[in-house]
Coordinates of C-alpha atoms in Angstrom, one line a residue:
M1 CA 26.3 4.4 88.3
A2 CA 22.7 3.2 88.9
I3 CA 20.3 2.9 86.0
S4 CA 16.8 4.2 86.6
K5 CA 13.8 1.8 86.5
E6 CA 12.6 3.5 83.2
K7 CA 15.9 3.1 81.6
K8 CA 16.1 -0.6 82.6
D9 CA 12.6 -1.2 81.2
E10 CA 13.6 0.6 78.0
L11 CA 16.8 -1.6 77.7
V12 CA 14.8 -4.8 78.3
A13 CA 12.3 -3.8 75.7
Q14 CA 15.1 -3.0 73.2
Y15 CA 16.9 -6.3 73.9
K16 CA 13.6 -8.3 73.6
D17 CA 12.9 -6.6 70.2
L18 CA 16.4 -7.4 69.0
I19 CA 16.0 -11.0 70.1
E20 CA 12.7 -11.4 68.4
Q21 CA 14.1 -9.9 65.1
S22 CA 17.3 -12.0 65.2
D23 CA 18.0 -15.4 63.6
A24 CA 20.7 -15.9 66.2
L25 CA 22.5 -14.3 69.2
I26 CA 26.2 -14.6 69.7
L27 CA 27.4 -13.8 73.2
T28 CA 31.0 -12.5 73.5
E29 CA 33.2 -11.5 76.4
Y30 CA 35.1 -8.3 76.0
K31 CA 37.9 -6.9 78.2
G32 CA 39.6 -3.6 78.0
M33 CA 38.3 -2.9 74.5
A34 CA 39.0 0.7 73.3
V35 CA 36.0 2.7 72.2
A36 CA 37.5 3.0 68.7
D37 CA 37.9 -0.8 68.4
M38 CA 34.3 -1.3 69.6
E39 CA 33.0 1.2 67.0
N40 CA 35.1 -0.5 64.3
L41 CA 33.6 -3.9 65.3
R42 CA 30.1 -2.4 65.4
S43 CA 30.6 -1.0 61.9
K44 CA 31.6 -4.4 60.6
V45 CA 28.7 -6.1 62.3
R46 CA 26.3 -3.6 60.7
E47 CA 27.7 -4.4 57.3
A48 CA 26.9 -8.1 58.0
D49 CA 23.3 -7.0 58.8
G50 CA 23.6 -7.4 62.5
A51 CA 23.8 -5.3 65.7
F52 CA 26.3 -5.5 68.5
Y53 CA 25.6 -4.1 71.9
V54 CA 27.3 -4.2 75.3
T55 CA 24.5 -5.8 77.3
K56 CA 23.7 -5.7 81.0
N57 CA 23.5 -9.4 82.0
T58 CA 20.5 -9.2 84.3
L59 CA 18.5 -7.1 81.8
L60 CA 19.5 -9.4 78.9
K61 CA 18.4 -12.4 80.9
L62 CA 15.0 -10.7 81.6
A63 CA 14.6 -10.0 77.9
L64 CA 15.6 -13.5 77.0
E65 CA 13.0 -14.9 79.4
E66 CA 10.3 -12.5 78.0
A67 CA 11.2 -13.7 74.5
G68 CA 10.9 -17.3 75.5
T69 CA 14.6 -18.0 75.0
T70 CA 16.9 -19.7 77.5
V71 CA 20.6 -19.3 77.8
P72 CA 22.9 -21.1 80.2
E73 CA 23.8 -18.9 83.2
E74 CA 27.6 -19.2 82.6
L75 CA 27.2 -17.3 79.3
L76 CA 25.8 -14.3 81.1
T77 CA 28.6 -13.6 83.5
G78 CA 31.3 -10.9 83.3
Q79 CA 31.5 -8.3 80.6
V80 CA 29.1 -9.5 77.9
A81 CA 28.5 -8.0 74.5
T82 CA 25.9 -9.5 72.3
G83 CA 25.7 -9.9 68.6
F84 CA 22.3 -10.0 67.1
A85 CA 22.0 -11.6 63.6
L86 CA 19.3 -9.4 62.0
G87 CA 20.2 -11.0 58.6
E88 CA 22.1 -14.2 58.1
A89 CA 23.6 -15.8 61.2
P90 CA 26.8 -17.1 59.3
S91 CA 27.6 -13.5 58.3
L92 CA 27.5 -12.2 61.8
A93 CA 29.4 -15.3 63.1
K94 CA 32.2 -14.7 60.5
V95 CA 32.6 -11.0 61.6
L96 CA 32.8 -11.8 65.3
V97 CA 34.9 -15.0 64.9
D98 CA 37.4 -13.2 62.6
Y99 CA 37.6 -10.2 65.0
A100 CA 38.0 -12.5 68.0
D101 CA 40.8 -14.4 66.3
K102 CA 42.8 -11.2 65.7
A103 CA 42.0 -9.4 69.0
E104 CA 42.8 -10.6 72.5
N105 CA 40.1 -8.4 74.0
L106 CA 37.2 -10.3 72.5
A107 CA 36.2 -13.9 73.0
I108 CA 33.3 -15.9 71.7
R109 CA 31.4 -17.6 74.5
G110 CA 28.5 -19.2 72.7
G111 CA 25.1 -18.3 71.4
V112 CA 21.5 -19.2 70.6
M113 CA 19.9 -20.0 67.2
E114 CA 16.2 -20.4 67.4
T115 CA 15.9 -22.7 70.5
E116 CA 19.3 -24.3 70.2
V117 CA 22.1 -23.2 72.5
L118 CA 25.4 -23.0 70.5
S119 CA 28.9 -23.6 71.9
Q120 CA 31.9 -21.6 70.9
K121 CA 33.0 -24.4 68.5
Q122 CA 29.5 -24.4 66.9
I123 CA 29.7 -20.6 66.4
E124 CA 33.1 -21.1 64.7
S125 CA 31.6 -23.8 62.5
L126 CA 28.7 -21.5 61.7
A127 CA 31.2 -18.8 60.6
K128 CA 32.7 -21.2 58.1
L129 CA 29.3 -21.7 56.3
P130 CA 28.8 -19.9 53.0
T131 CA 26.5 -16.9 52.9
L132 CA 23.1 -17.1 51.2
E133 CA 24.6 -15.1 48.3
E134 CA 27.5 -17.6 47.9
L135 CA 25.0 -20.5 48.0
H136 CA 22.9 -18.8 45.2
A137 CA 26.0 -18.5 43.1
Q138 CA 26.9 -22.1 43.6
I139 CA 23.4 -23.3 42.7
I140 CA 23.4 -21.2 39.6
G141 CA 26.7 -22.7 38.6
L142 CA 25.5 -26.2 39.2
L143 CA 22.3 -25.5 37.2
S144 CA 24.1 -23.9 34.3
A145 CA 26.8 -26.5 34.0
P146 CA 24.6 -29.2 32.2
A147 CA 23.3 -26.5 29.7
R148 CA 26.9 -25.4 29.0
N149 CA 28.0 -29.0 28.5
L150 CA 25.1 -29.6 26.1
V151 CA 26.0 -26.5 24.1
T152 CA 29.6 -27.6 23.9
T153 CA 28.7 -31.1 22.8
I154 CA 26.3 -29.8 20.1
T155 CA 28.9 -27.2 18.9
N156 CA 31.6 -29.9 18.7
G157 CA 29.3 -32.2 16.7
V158 CA 28.5 -29.4 14.3
R159 CA 32.1 -28.4 14.0
Q160 CA 33.0 -32.1 13.1
V161 CA 30.4 -32.2 10.4
V162 CA 31.6 -28.9 9.0
N163 CA 35.2 -30.2 9.0
V164 CA 34.2 -33.4 7.2
V165 CA 32.2 -31.4 4.6
D166 CA 35.1 -29.0 4.2
A167 CA 37.6 -31.9 3.8
Y168 CA 35.3 -33.6 1.2
S169 CA 34.9 -30.3 -0.7
K170 CA 38.7 -29.8 -0.8
S171 CA 39.3 -33.4 -2.0
E172 CA 36.7 -33.0 -4.7
E173 CA 38.4 -29.7 -5.8
A174 CA 41.8 -31.5 -5.8
E175 CA 40.3 -34.3 -8.0
A176 CA 38.8 -31.8 -10.4
D177 CA 42.1 -29.9 -10.6
A178 CA 44.0 -33.2 -11.2
D179 CA 41.5 -34.2 -13.9
A180 CA 41.8 -30.8 -15.6
E181 CA 45.6 -31.0 -15.6
A182 CA 45.5 -34.6 -17.0
A183 CA 43.3 -33.6 -19.9

């Protein structure tokens, strides 16, 4: 079914807008994917702060050119669906790589991050990176560790002084009791 000129212009504008908003694009190949599976995947991508569209290759190529982004021609052949990382690129990569690992009807082809063209292997490596939230938690843990160690050291020092004073006090009481019994 042919697409009207207006619809093509609308799709190019939509793709271009998504490209400009995205930190990264991940290009996938899908074959025989059921509508329910596609909707499930789109839902997971939305949770990762991304968008996932079946894209028309010629229109996506025009949008990429208008946005000043180049993609190798071999990534834009066949049935292409594009993931747009509207948030963090690793989050989108994790969703798509995990889904592609479990499903035979989706394969990661490659992608683009800023001006860098990414291979399938690089997308898989990107998926293994921690999210920004995980990095924040790690940094907070690293920053709080010295303070926690300092508190522990001070507490142990105070505890030792208290133990020495308590032991001295008990020995004085024992001597006083011994003197009282002797007298």
